[in-house]
């Protein structure tokens, strides 16, 4: 009989973290899940409303840099698995204010590693016992690999790191710390590097929700440079499914790329969202009443809102994930295509304006 697990999910009120918590609790209903989140601008406890009353769920507001708090949570709840999402993640913000990225992504990860090592390895050793059964899973990004030219092969787990922004550099540093704690101290770790996520609960400053909500307010749709920056896009629930496989089947000490096999240029994404929004308003007159400000979409011309703006500093040209290792070892395959995932995402935002309106108005 499989033992029920007890997870500490850092950043579990954020976009990807919350989707992971909802997915995990639905598919592993007898596992304990404790969320630790500082509820900074991107953290939103409302993301977890559907599980708040679950007896196996607990929310703790706190900072991952508070090592003693993390130690107490690991001990109090007999945590055997940390899934570490907590991170500052917006590239533009890292350019204008890198300090928070260094503090959270590097110092915060170090704090978690220290606490995990102490509770899972050091204290049992001092008591003459074997280390506790454990796993520290670190969620990283494809941006640590740098940028690709148009014809370059996609990133593999062996691609040398070459981060180009304060955000990606801070994530690269945290990846190295996790690796070091495995090789130096024997901490049982895994790391996953994912491509761009999209889906429900995505903070509205990010590209896809920004385009959706701007269309609904008839605001310009900003596109950096020529819009030909290419990203691999992964529906967020497919990411959660991939992490579950890494936790249950992944090899200790290994990195796994989790990708969507969906390379799209930014401008093509914006045009696709415009097309889908035009169709939605054309086929559903209730949307016209609900969102009267969306005049361009109502008239079937959302694409007229596209506005090209000056490219940002250090903007990587292309990211692409080669997930062959994850596919072969863990039998991972995304269930959503980009078009099916976009349709689900747009539908979610159209139906959940009570969630995003307060965030847009901040």
mmCIF file of C-alpha atoms in Angstrom:
data_model
loop_
_atom_site.group_PDB
_atom_site.id
_atom_site.type_symbol
_atom_site.label_atom_id
_atom_site.label_comp_id
_atom_site.label_asym_id
_atom_site.label_seq_id
_atom_site.Cartn_x
_atom_site.Cartn_y
_atom_site.Cartn_z
ATOM 1 C CA UNK A 1 0.000 0.000 0.000
ATOM 2 C CA UNK A 2 1.394 3.397 -1.022
ATOM 3 C CA UNK A 3 2.073 5.765 1.861
ATOM 4 C CA UNK A 4 0.220 9.082 1.721
ATOM 5 C CA UNK A 5 2.525 12.017 1.142
ATOM 6 C CA UNK A 6 2.787 15.386 2.870
ATOM 7 C CA UNK A 7 3.774 18.227 0.545
ATOM 8 C CA UNK A 8 5.014 21.732 1.264
ATOM 9 C CA UNK A 9 4.279 23.798 -1.845
ATOM 10 C CA UNK A 10 6.107 27.120 -1.855
ATOM 11 C CA UNK A 11 4.506 29.857 -3.920
ATOM 12 C CA UNK A 12 1.346 27.771 -3.970
ATOM 13 C CA UNK A 13 -0.913 30.825 -4.286
ATOM 14 C CA UNK A 14 0.791 31.931 -7.503
ATOM 15 C CA UNK A 15 -0.228 31.021 -11.017
ATOM 16 C CA UNK A 16 1.633 27.753 -11.593
ATOM 17 C CA UNK A 17 1.803 26.806 -7.914
ATOM 18 C CA UNK A 18 -1.949 27.143 -7.401
ATOM 19 C CA UNK A 19 -2.730 25.148 -10.514
ATOM 20 C CA UNK A 20 -0.367 22.443 -9.265
ATOM 21 C CA UNK A 21 -2.071 22.378 -5.835
ATOM 22 C CA UNK A 22 -5.536 22.085 -7.403
ATOM 23 C CA UNK A 23 -4.337 19.350 -9.757
ATOM 24 C CA UNK A 24 -2.490 17.425 -7.033
ATOM 25 C CA UNK A 25 -5.358 17.498 -4.564
ATOM 26 C CA UNK A 26 -7.812 16.318 -7.196
ATOM 27 C CA UNK A 27 -5.587 13.441 -8.300
ATOM 28 C CA UNK A 28 -4.017 12.574 -4.908
ATOM 29 C CA UNK A 29 -6.931 13.290 -2.563
ATOM 30 C CA UNK A 30 -5.455 11.672 0.564
ATOM 31 C CA UNK A 31 -2.169 13.576 0.530
ATOM 32 C CA UNK A 32 -1.566 16.496 2.885
ATOM 33 C CA UNK A 33 -0.763 19.788 1.127
ATOM 34 C CA UNK A 34 0.623 22.797 2.993
ATOM 35 C CA UNK A 35 1.025 25.988 0.951
ATOM 36 C CA UNK A 36 3.621 28.557 2.003
ATOM 37 C CA UNK A 37 3.216 31.875 0.208
ATOM 38 C CA UNK A 38 4.178 35.448 1.070
ATOM 39 C CA UNK A 39 1.230 36.786 -0.990
ATOM 40 C CA UNK A 40 3.274 39.368 -2.850
ATOM 41 C CA UNK A 41 1.732 41.045 -5.913
ATOM 42 C CA UNK A 42 1.508 37.784 -7.915
ATOM 43 C CA UNK A 43 0.258 35.613 -5.050
ATOM 44 C CA UNK A 44 -3.501 35.427 -4.671
ATOM 45 C CA UNK A 45 -5.165 33.291 -2.035
ATOM 46 C CA UNK A 46 -8.372 33.369 -4.058
ATOM 47 C CA UNK A 47 -6.626 30.983 -6.477
ATOM 48 C CA UNK A 48 -7.013 28.305 -3.796
ATOM 49 C CA UNK A 49 -10.608 29.020 -2.794
ATOM 50 C CA UNK A 50 -11.876 25.663 -4.032
ATOM 51 C CA UNK A 51 -9.623 23.695 -1.630
ATOM 52 C CA UNK A 52 -9.582 26.001 1.409
ATOM 53 C CA UNK A 53 -12.112 23.847 3.274
ATOM 54 C CA UNK A 54 -10.394 20.560 2.467
ATOM 55 C CA UNK A 55 -9.215 18.787 5.633
ATOM 56 C CA UNK A 56 -5.943 17.865 3.925
ATOM 57 C CA UNK A 57 -5.101 21.458 2.974
ATOM 58 C CA UNK A 58 -3.471 24.215 5.000
ATOM 59 C CA UNK A 59 -2.363 27.698 3.994
ATOM 60 C CA UNK A 60 0.494 29.519 5.726
ATOM 61 C CA UNK A 61 1.378 33.114 4.909
ATOM 62 C CA UNK A 62 5.122 33.434 5.178
ATOM 63 C CA UNK A 63 8.449 34.026 3.475
ATOM 64 C CA UNK A 64 10.673 31.229 2.194
ATOM 65 C CA UNK A 65 13.631 33.265 3.452
ATOM 66 C CA UNK A 66 12.377 32.597 6.999
ATOM 67 C CA UNK A 67 14.375 29.408 7.513
ATOM 68 C CA UNK A 68 13.093 28.753 11.031
ATOM 69 C CA UNK A 69 9.488 28.948 9.803
ATOM 70 C CA UNK A 70 10.244 26.421 7.065
ATOM 71 C CA UNK A 71 11.924 24.106 9.588
ATOM 72 C CA UNK A 72 8.902 24.254 11.875
ATOM 73 C CA UNK A 73 6.502 23.494 9.024
ATOM 74 C CA UNK A 74 8.561 20.511 7.905
ATOM 75 C CA UNK A 75 8.522 19.118 11.426
ATOM 76 C CA UNK A 76 4.959 20.020 12.443
ATOM 77 C CA UNK A 77 3.364 18.542 9.330
ATOM 78 C CA UNK A 78 5.911 15.747 8.826
ATOM 79 C CA UNK A 79 6.548 17.019 5.327
ATOM 80 C CA UNK A 80 8.337 14.540 3.069
ATOM 81 C CA UNK A 81 8.151 16.514 -0.197
ATOM 82 C CA UNK A 82 8.898 20.133 -1.024
ATOM 83 C CA UNK A 83 7.697 21.434 -4.379
ATOM 84 C CA UNK A 84 9.389 24.786 -4.806
ATOM 85 C CA UNK A 85 7.562 27.239 -7.083
ATOM 86 C CA UNK A 86 8.087 30.450 -5.100
ATOM 87 C CA UNK A 87 9.929 32.908 -7.329
ATOM 88 C CA UNK A 88 9.950 36.373 -8.755
ATOM 89 C CA UNK A 89 9.357 35.604 -12.417
ATOM 90 C CA UNK A 90 8.619 38.666 -14.545
ATOM 91 C CA UNK A 91 11.558 39.593 -16.781
ATOM 92 C CA UNK A 92 10.574 43.266 -17.108
ATOM 93 C CA UNK A 93 10.417 43.629 -13.326
ATOM 94 C CA UNK A 94 13.834 41.959 -13.000
ATOM 95 C CA UNK A 95 15.338 44.586 -15.301
ATOM 96 C CA UNK A 96 13.972 47.559 -13.360
ATOM 97 C CA UNK A 97 14.254 46.001 -9.873
ATOM 98 C CA UNK A 98 16.625 43.026 -9.695
ATOM 99 C CA UNK A 99 17.063 43.059 -5.896
ATOM 100 C CA UNK A 100 13.826 41.175 -5.206
ATOM 101 C CA UNK A 101 14.841 38.491 -7.691
ATOM 102 C CA UNK A 102 18.175 37.904 -5.997
ATOM 103 C CA UNK A 103 16.532 37.792 -2.569
ATOM 104 C CA UNK A 104 13.652 35.452 -3.411
ATOM 105 C CA UNK A 105 15.098 33.243 -6.121
ATOM 106 C CA UNK A 106 18.603 32.746 -4.730
ATOM 107 C CA UNK A 107 18.491 33.476 -0.990
ATOM 108 C CA UNK A 108 14.991 31.992 -0.692
ATOM 109 C CA UNK A 109 16.011 28.746 -2.375
ATOM 110 C CA UNK A 110 19.112 28.569 -0.170
ATOM 111 C CA UNK A 111 16.894 29.031 2.902
ATOM 112 C CA UNK A 112 14.675 26.127 1.854
ATOM 113 C CA UNK A 113 17.653 23.898 1.158
ATOM 114 C CA UNK A 114 19.134 24.654 4.586
ATOM 115 C CA UNK A 115 15.870 23.839 6.329
ATOM 116 C CA UNK A 116 15.361 20.652 4.332
ATOM 117 C CA UNK A 117 18.895 19.435 5.012
ATOM 118 C CA UNK A 118 18.575 20.127 8.730
ATOM 119 C CA UNK A 119 15.200 18.422 9.221
ATOM 120 C CA UNK A 120 15.565 15.535 6.794
ATOM 121 C CA UNK A 121 19.285 14.724 7.159
ATOM 122 C CA UNK A 122 21.093 16.477 10.024
ATOM 123 C CA UNK A 123 18.653 15.988 12.911
ATOM 124 C CA UNK A 124 18.107 12.272 12.206
ATOM 125 C CA UNK A 125 21.877 11.818 11.931
ATOM 126 C CA UNK A 126 22.408 13.504 15.300
ATOM 127 C CA UNK A 127 19.880 11.053 16.759
ATOM 128 C CA UNK A 128 21.758 8.115 15.255
ATOM 129 C CA UNK A 129 19.045 7.489 12.674
ATOM 130 C CA UNK A 130 18.920 7.315 8.894
ATOM 131 C CA UNK A 131 17.808 10.380 6.909
ATOM 132 C CA UNK A 132 14.063 10.761 6.583
ATOM 133 C CA UNK A 133 12.447 9.772 3.325
ATOM 134 C CA UNK A 134 12.239 12.978 1.335
ATOM 135 C CA UNK A 135 12.236 14.819 -1.976
ATOM 136 C CA UNK A 136 13.076 18.418 -2.796
ATOM 137 C CA UNK A 137 11.653 19.294 -6.211
ATOM 138 C CA UNK A 138 12.790 22.577 -7.704
ATOM 139 C CA UNK A 139 10.726 24.219 -10.457
ATOM 140 C CA UNK A 140 12.878 26.164 -12.896
ATOM 141 C CA UNK A 141 12.581 27.669 -16.371
ATOM 142 C CA UNK A 142 13.872 27.244 -19.904
ATOM 143 C CA UNK A 143 15.225 30.799 -19.712
ATOM 144 C CA UNK A 144 18.316 29.598 -17.824
ATOM 145 C CA UNK A 145 19.569 28.132 -21.117
ATOM 146 C CA UNK A 146 19.718 31.506 -22.839
ATOM 147 C CA UNK A 147 18.496 32.262 -26.348
ATOM 148 C CA UNK A 148 18.299 30.234 -29.568
ATOM 149 C CA UNK A 149 18.665 31.280 -33.182
ATOM 150 C CA UNK A 150 15.917 30.308 -35.595
ATOM 151 C CA UNK A 151 17.528 27.046 -36.735
ATOM 152 C CA UNK A 152 19.200 25.992 -33.486
ATOM 153 C CA UNK A 153 18.125 22.686 -31.922
ATOM 154 C CA UNK A 154 15.863 22.975 -28.878
ATOM 155 C CA UNK A 155 17.247 23.070 -25.333
ATOM 156 C CA UNK A 156 18.043 19.707 -23.773
ATOM 157 C CA UNK A 157 18.955 18.979 -20.158
ATOM 158 C CA UNK A 158 22.615 19.083 -21.248
ATOM 159 C CA UNK A 159 22.453 22.543 -22.815
ATOM 160 C CA UNK A 160 24.979 24.848 -21.067
ATOM 161 C CA UNK A 161 23.415 27.590 -18.976
ATOM 162 C CA UNK A 162 23.589 31.090 -20.491
ATOM 163 C CA UNK A 163 21.051 33.342 -18.722
ATOM 164 C CA UNK A 164 20.565 36.808 -20.190
ATOM 165 C CA UNK A 165 18.355 38.674 -17.680
ATOM 166 C CA UNK A 166 18.519 39.187 -13.903
ATOM 167 C CA UNK A 167 15.491 36.874 -13.660
ATOM 168 C CA UNK A 168 17.032 33.989 -15.587
ATOM 169 C CA UNK A 169 20.405 34.498 -13.886
ATOM 170 C CA UNK A 170 18.767 34.231 -10.459
ATOM 171 C CA UNK A 171 16.950 31.057 -11.501
ATOM 172 C CA UNK A 172 20.174 29.589 -12.869
ATOM 173 C CA UNK A 173 21.872 30.287 -9.551
ATOM 174 C CA UNK A 174 19.070 28.555 -7.657
ATOM 175 C CA UNK A 175 19.329 25.526 -9.967
ATOM 176 C CA UNK A 176 23.029 25.253 -9.166
ATOM 177 C CA UNK A 177 22.385 25.469 -5.426
ATOM 178 C CA UNK A 178 19.872 22.621 -5.624
ATOM 179 C CA UNK A 179 22.356 20.508 -7.578
ATOM 180 C CA UNK A 180 25.111 21.311 -5.062
ATOM 181 C CA UNK A 181 22.987 20.278 -2.076
ATOM 182 C CA UNK A 182 22.408 16.921 -3.740
ATOM 183 C CA UNK A 183 26.030 16.233 -4.640
ATOM 184 C CA UNK A 184 27.547 17.680 -1.455
ATOM 185 C CA UNK A 185 25.047 16.698 1.233
ATOM 186 C CA UNK A 186 22.996 13.902 -0.310
ATOM 187 C CA UNK A 187 19.725 15.838 -0.375
ATOM 188 C CA UNK A 188 17.352 13.956 -2.671
ATOM 189 C CA UNK A 189 16.425 16.476 -5.325
ATOM 190 C CA UNK A 190 14.894 16.753 -8.766
ATOM 191 C CA UNK A 191 14.619 19.819 -10.985
ATOM 192 C CA UNK A 192 12.272 20.559 -13.860
ATOM 193 C CA UNK A 193 12.812 23.270 -16.451
ATOM 194 C CA UNK A 194 9.589 24.278 -18.152
ATOM 195 C CA UNK A 195 8.602 26.371 -21.129
ATOM 196 C CA UNK A 196 6.189 29.324 -20.949
ATOM 197 C CA UNK A 197 3.005 28.409 -19.092
ATOM 198 C CA UNK A 198 -0.499 29.756 -19.766
ATOM 199 C CA UNK A 199 -3.970 29.006 -18.468
ATOM 200 C CA UNK A 200 -6.356 29.897 -15.606
ATOM 201 C CA UNK A 201 -5.185 32.208 -12.786
ATOM 202 C CA UNK A 202 -2.362 33.665 -14.895
ATOM 203 C CA UNK A 203 -1.417 37.100 -13.529
ATOM 204 C CA UNK A 204 -2.702 39.766 -15.967
ATOM 205 C CA UNK A 205 0.689 41.388 -16.598
ATOM 206 C CA UNK A 206 1.795 38.308 -18.594
ATOM 207 C CA UNK A 207 1.354 38.223 -22.372
ATOM 208 C CA UNK A 208 -1.731 36.047 -22.907
ATOM 209 C CA UNK A 209 -3.933 37.337 -20.042
ATOM 210 C CA UNK A 210 -2.744 40.883 -20.795
ATOM 211 C CA UNK A 211 -3.958 40.567 -24.380
ATOM 212 C CA UNK A 212 -7.292 39.088 -23.283
ATOM 213 C CA UNK A 213 -8.017 41.699 -20.616
ATOM 214 C CA UNK A 214 -6.805 44.603 -22.772
ATOM 215 C CA UNK A 215 -9.171 43.536 -25.545
ATOM 216 C CA UNK A 216 -12.014 43.530 -23.023
ATOM 217 C CA UNK A 217 -11.103 47.112 -22.070
ATOM 218 C CA UNK A 218 -10.356 48.131 -25.682
ATOM 219 C CA UNK A 219 -6.790 49.031 -24.729
ATOM 220 C CA UNK A 220 -3.723 48.750 -26.999
ATOM 221 C CA UNK A 221 -2.119 45.306 -27.302
ATOM 222 C CA UNK A 222 1.619 45.951 -26.853
ATOM 223 C CA UNK A 223 3.974 43.814 -28.944
ATOM 224 C CA UNK A 224 7.725 44.112 -28.329
ATOM 225 C CA UNK A 225 9.941 44.889 -31.339
ATOM 226 C CA UNK A 226 8.858 42.994 -34.442
ATOM 227 C CA UNK A 227 6.903 40.401 -32.448
ATOM 228 C CA UNK A 228 8.941 37.537 -33.870
ATOM 229 C CA UNK A 229 10.252 36.341 -30.499
ATOM 230 C CA UNK A 230 9.482 32.621 -30.336
ATOM 231 C CA UNK A 231 8.454 30.710 -27.226
ATOM 232 C CA UNK A 232 7.389 27.148 -26.504
ATOM 233 C CA UNK A 233 4.011 27.262 -24.721
ATOM 234 C CA UNK A 234 2.754 24.778 -22.147
ATOM 235 C CA UNK A 235 -0.768 24.621 -20.730
ATOM 236 C CA UNK A 236 -0.395 24.921 -16.975
ATOM 237 C CA UNK A 237 -2.254 21.700 -16.106
ATOM 238 C CA UNK A 238 0.066 19.799 -18.444
ATOM 239 C CA UNK A 239 2.940 21.266 -16.431
ATOM 240 C CA UNK A 240 1.374 20.054 -13.186
ATOM 241 C CA UNK A 241 0.984 16.595 -14.723
ATOM 242 C CA UNK A 242 4.656 16.628 -15.695
ATOM 243 C CA UNK A 243 5.807 17.530 -12.186
ATOM 244 C CA UNK A 244 3.652 14.745 -10.771
ATOM 245 C CA UNK A 245 5.467 12.277 -13.027
ATOM 246 C CA UNK A 246 8.871 13.629 -11.974
ATOM 247 C CA UNK A 247 7.929 13.237 -8.309
ATOM 248 C CA UNK A 248 6.600 9.722 -8.733
ATOM 249 C CA UNK A 249 8.936 8.298 -11.375
ATOM 250 C CA UNK A 250 11.877 10.674 -11.786
ATOM 251 C CA UNK A 251 15.443 9.731 -10.882
ATOM 252 C CA UNK A 252 17.033 11.480 -7.906
ATOM 253 C CA UNK A 253 19.512 14.193 -8.870
ATOM 254 C CA UNK A 254 18.150 14.522 -12.411
ATOM 255 C CA UNK A 255 16.826 17.477 -14.388
ATOM 256 C CA UNK A 256 13.755 17.066 -16.586
ATOM 257 C CA UNK A 257 12.603 19.429 -19.318
ATOM 258 C CA UNK A 258 8.815 19.830 -19.457
ATOM 259 C CA UNK A 259 7.677 21.398 -22.713
ATOM 260 C CA UNK A 260 4.529 21.854 -24.712
ATOM 261 C CA UNK A 261 5.916 21.141 -28.199
ATOM 262 C CA UNK A 262 4.231 24.405 -29.236
ATOM 263 C CA UNK A 263 6.590 27.017 -30.668
ATOM 264 C CA UNK A 264 4.811 30.258 -31.497
ATOM 265 C CA UNK A 265 5.983 33.761 -32.356
ATOM 266 C CA UNK A 266 4.567 36.401 -30.009
ATOM 267 C CA UNK A 267 2.759 38.256 -32.794
ATOM 268 C CA UNK A 268 1.099 35.028 -33.959
ATOM 269 C CA UNK A 269 -0.176 34.423 -30.418
ATOM 270 C CA UNK A 270 -1.588 37.940 -30.218
ATOM 271 C CA UNK A 271 -3.305 37.527 -33.586
ATOM 272 C CA UNK A 272 -4.706 34.120 -32.578
ATOM 273 C CA UNK A 273 -6.154 35.544 -29.342
ATOM 274 C CA UNK A 274 -7.669 38.429 -31.322
ATOM 275 C CA UNK A 275 -9.244 35.950 -33.743
ATOM 276 C CA UNK A 276 -10.661 33.820 -30.910
ATOM 277 C CA UNK A 277 -12.001 36.877 -29.086
ATOM 278 C CA UNK A 278 -13.674 38.162 -32.271
ATOM 279 C CA UNK A 279 -15.323 34.766 -32.699
ATOM 280 C CA UNK A 280 -16.444 34.649 -29.074
ATOM 281 C CA UNK A 281 -18.173 38.026 -29.298
ATOM 282 C CA UNK A 282 -19.698 37.192 -32.666
ATOM 283 C CA UNK A 283 -21.304 33.993 -31.395
ATOM 284 C CA UNK A 284 -22.325 35.099 -27.895
ATOM 285 C CA UNK A 285 -24.361 38.276 -27.604
ATOM 286 C CA UNK A 286 -24.267 38.010 -23.801
ATOM 287 C CA UNK A 287 -20.556 38.859 -23.959
ATOM 288 C CA UNK A 288 -21.399 42.134 -25.668
ATOM 289 C CA UNK A 289 -23.615 43.042 -22.734
ATOM 290 C CA UNK A 290 -21.101 41.841 -20.147
ATOM 291 C CA UNK A 291 -18.128 43.636 -21.720
ATOM 292 C CA UNK A 292 -19.533 46.738 -23.457
ATOM 293 C CA UNK A 293 -16.088 48.402 -23.524
ATOM 294 C CA UNK A 294 -14.716 45.713 -25.845
ATOM 295 C CA UNK A 295 -15.814 47.642 -28.916
ATOM 296 C CA UNK A 296 -13.075 46.362 -31.236
ATOM 297 C CA UNK A 297 -13.898 42.727 -30.451
ATOM 298 C CA UNK A 298 -17.628 43.420 -30.679
ATOM 299 C CA UNK A 299 -17.107 44.707 -34.237
ATOM 300 C CA UNK A 300 -14.796 41.791 -35.052
ATOM 301 C CA UNK A 301 -11.651 43.936 -35.217
ATOM 302 C CA UNK A 302 -9.689 43.207 -32.053
ATOM 303 C CA UNK A 303 -6.503 43.011 -34.129
ATOM 304 C CA UNK A 304 -6.749 46.775 -34.717
ATOM 305 C CA UNK A 305 -5.586 47.203 -31.110
ATOM 306 C CA UNK A 306 -2.138 45.685 -31.848
ATOM 307 C CA UNK A 307 0.564 48.253 -31.110
ATOM 308 C CA UNK A 308 4.282 47.688 -31.633
ATOM 309 C CA UNK A 309 6.482 49.055 -28.836
ATOM 310 C CA UNK A 310 10.234 49.346 -28.281
ATOM 311 C CA UNK A 311 11.816 45.987 -27.578
ATOM 312 C CA UNK A 312 12.947 45.372 -24.008
ATOM 313 C CA UNK A 313 16.608 45.124 -22.998
ATOM 314 C CA UNK A 314 18.192 41.688 -23.298
ATOM 315 C CA UNK A 315 15.093 40.191 -24.932
ATOM 316 C CA UNK A 316 15.875 36.566 -25.841
ATOM 317 C CA UNK A 317 14.900 35.746 -29.413
ATOM 318 C CA UNK A 318 13.780 32.137 -29.080
ATOM 319 C CA UNK A 319 13.247 29.444 -26.462
ATOM 320 C CA UNK A 320 12.400 25.860 -27.329
ATOM 321 C CA UNK A 321 12.289 22.809 -25.071
ATOM 322 C CA UNK A 322 13.379 19.334 -26.119
ATOM 323 C CA UNK A 323 11.443 17.102 -23.715
ATOM 324 C CA UNK A 324 12.667 13.796 -25.195
ATOM 325 C CA UNK A 325 14.197 12.660 -21.899
ATOM 326 C CA UNK A 326 10.976 13.352 -19.975
ATOM 327 C CA UNK A 327 8.895 11.709 -22.678
ATOM 328 C CA UNK A 328 11.074 8.584 -22.816
ATOM 329 C CA UNK A 329 11.728 8.116 -19.083
ATOM 330 C CA UNK A 330 8.431 9.266 -17.618
ATOM 331 C CA UNK A 331 6.094 8.726 -20.598
ATOM 332 C CA UNK A 332 5.101 12.365 -20.432
ATOM 333 C CA UNK A 333 3.035 13.957 -23.179
ATOM 334 C CA UNK A 334 1.027 17.206 -23.025
ATOM 335 C CA UNK A 335 -2.695 16.679 -23.418
ATOM 336 C CA UNK A 336 -3.468 20.161 -24.750
ATOM 337 C CA UNK A 337 -2.473 21.612 -28.095
ATOM 338 C CA UNK A 338 -1.874 25.345 -28.086
ATOM 339 C CA UNK A 339 -5.162 26.053 -29.843
ATOM 340 C CA UNK A 340 -7.184 23.866 -27.461
ATOM 341 C CA UNK A 341 -5.420 25.355 -24.435
ATOM 342 C CA UNK A 342 -5.946 28.908 -25.678
ATOM 343 C CA UNK A 343 -9.648 28.211 -26.161
ATOM 344 C CA UNK A 344 -9.901 26.952 -22.558
ATOM 345 C CA UNK A 345 -7.904 29.929 -21.283
ATOM 346 C CA UNK A 346 -9.997 32.549 -23.070
ATOM 347 C CA UNK A 347 -13.197 30.866 -21.885
ATOM 348 C CA UNK A 348 -11.915 30.903 -18.298
ATOM 349 C CA UNK A 349 -11.090 34.626 -18.382
ATOM 350 C CA UNK A 350 -14.427 35.513 -19.960
ATOM 351 C CA UNK A 351 -16.242 33.637 -17.191
ATOM 352 C CA UNK A 352 -14.052 34.739 -14.263
ATOM 353 C CA UNK A 353 -13.875 38.522 -14.517
ATOM 354 C CA UNK A 354 -14.461 38.744 -10.756
ATOM 355 C CA UNK A 355 -11.023 37.142 -10.313
ATOM 356 C CA UNK A 356 -8.987 39.320 -12.653
ATOM 357 C CA UNK A 357 -10.725 42.706 -12.538
ATOM 358 C CA UNK A 358 -9.319 43.644 -9.134
ATOM 359 C CA UNK A 359 -5.827 42.689 -10.322
ATOM 360 C CA UNK A 360 -6.098 44.788 -13.486
ATOM 361 C CA UNK A 361 -7.282 47.762 -11.434
ATOM 362 C CA UNK A 362 -4.317 47.629 -9.031
#
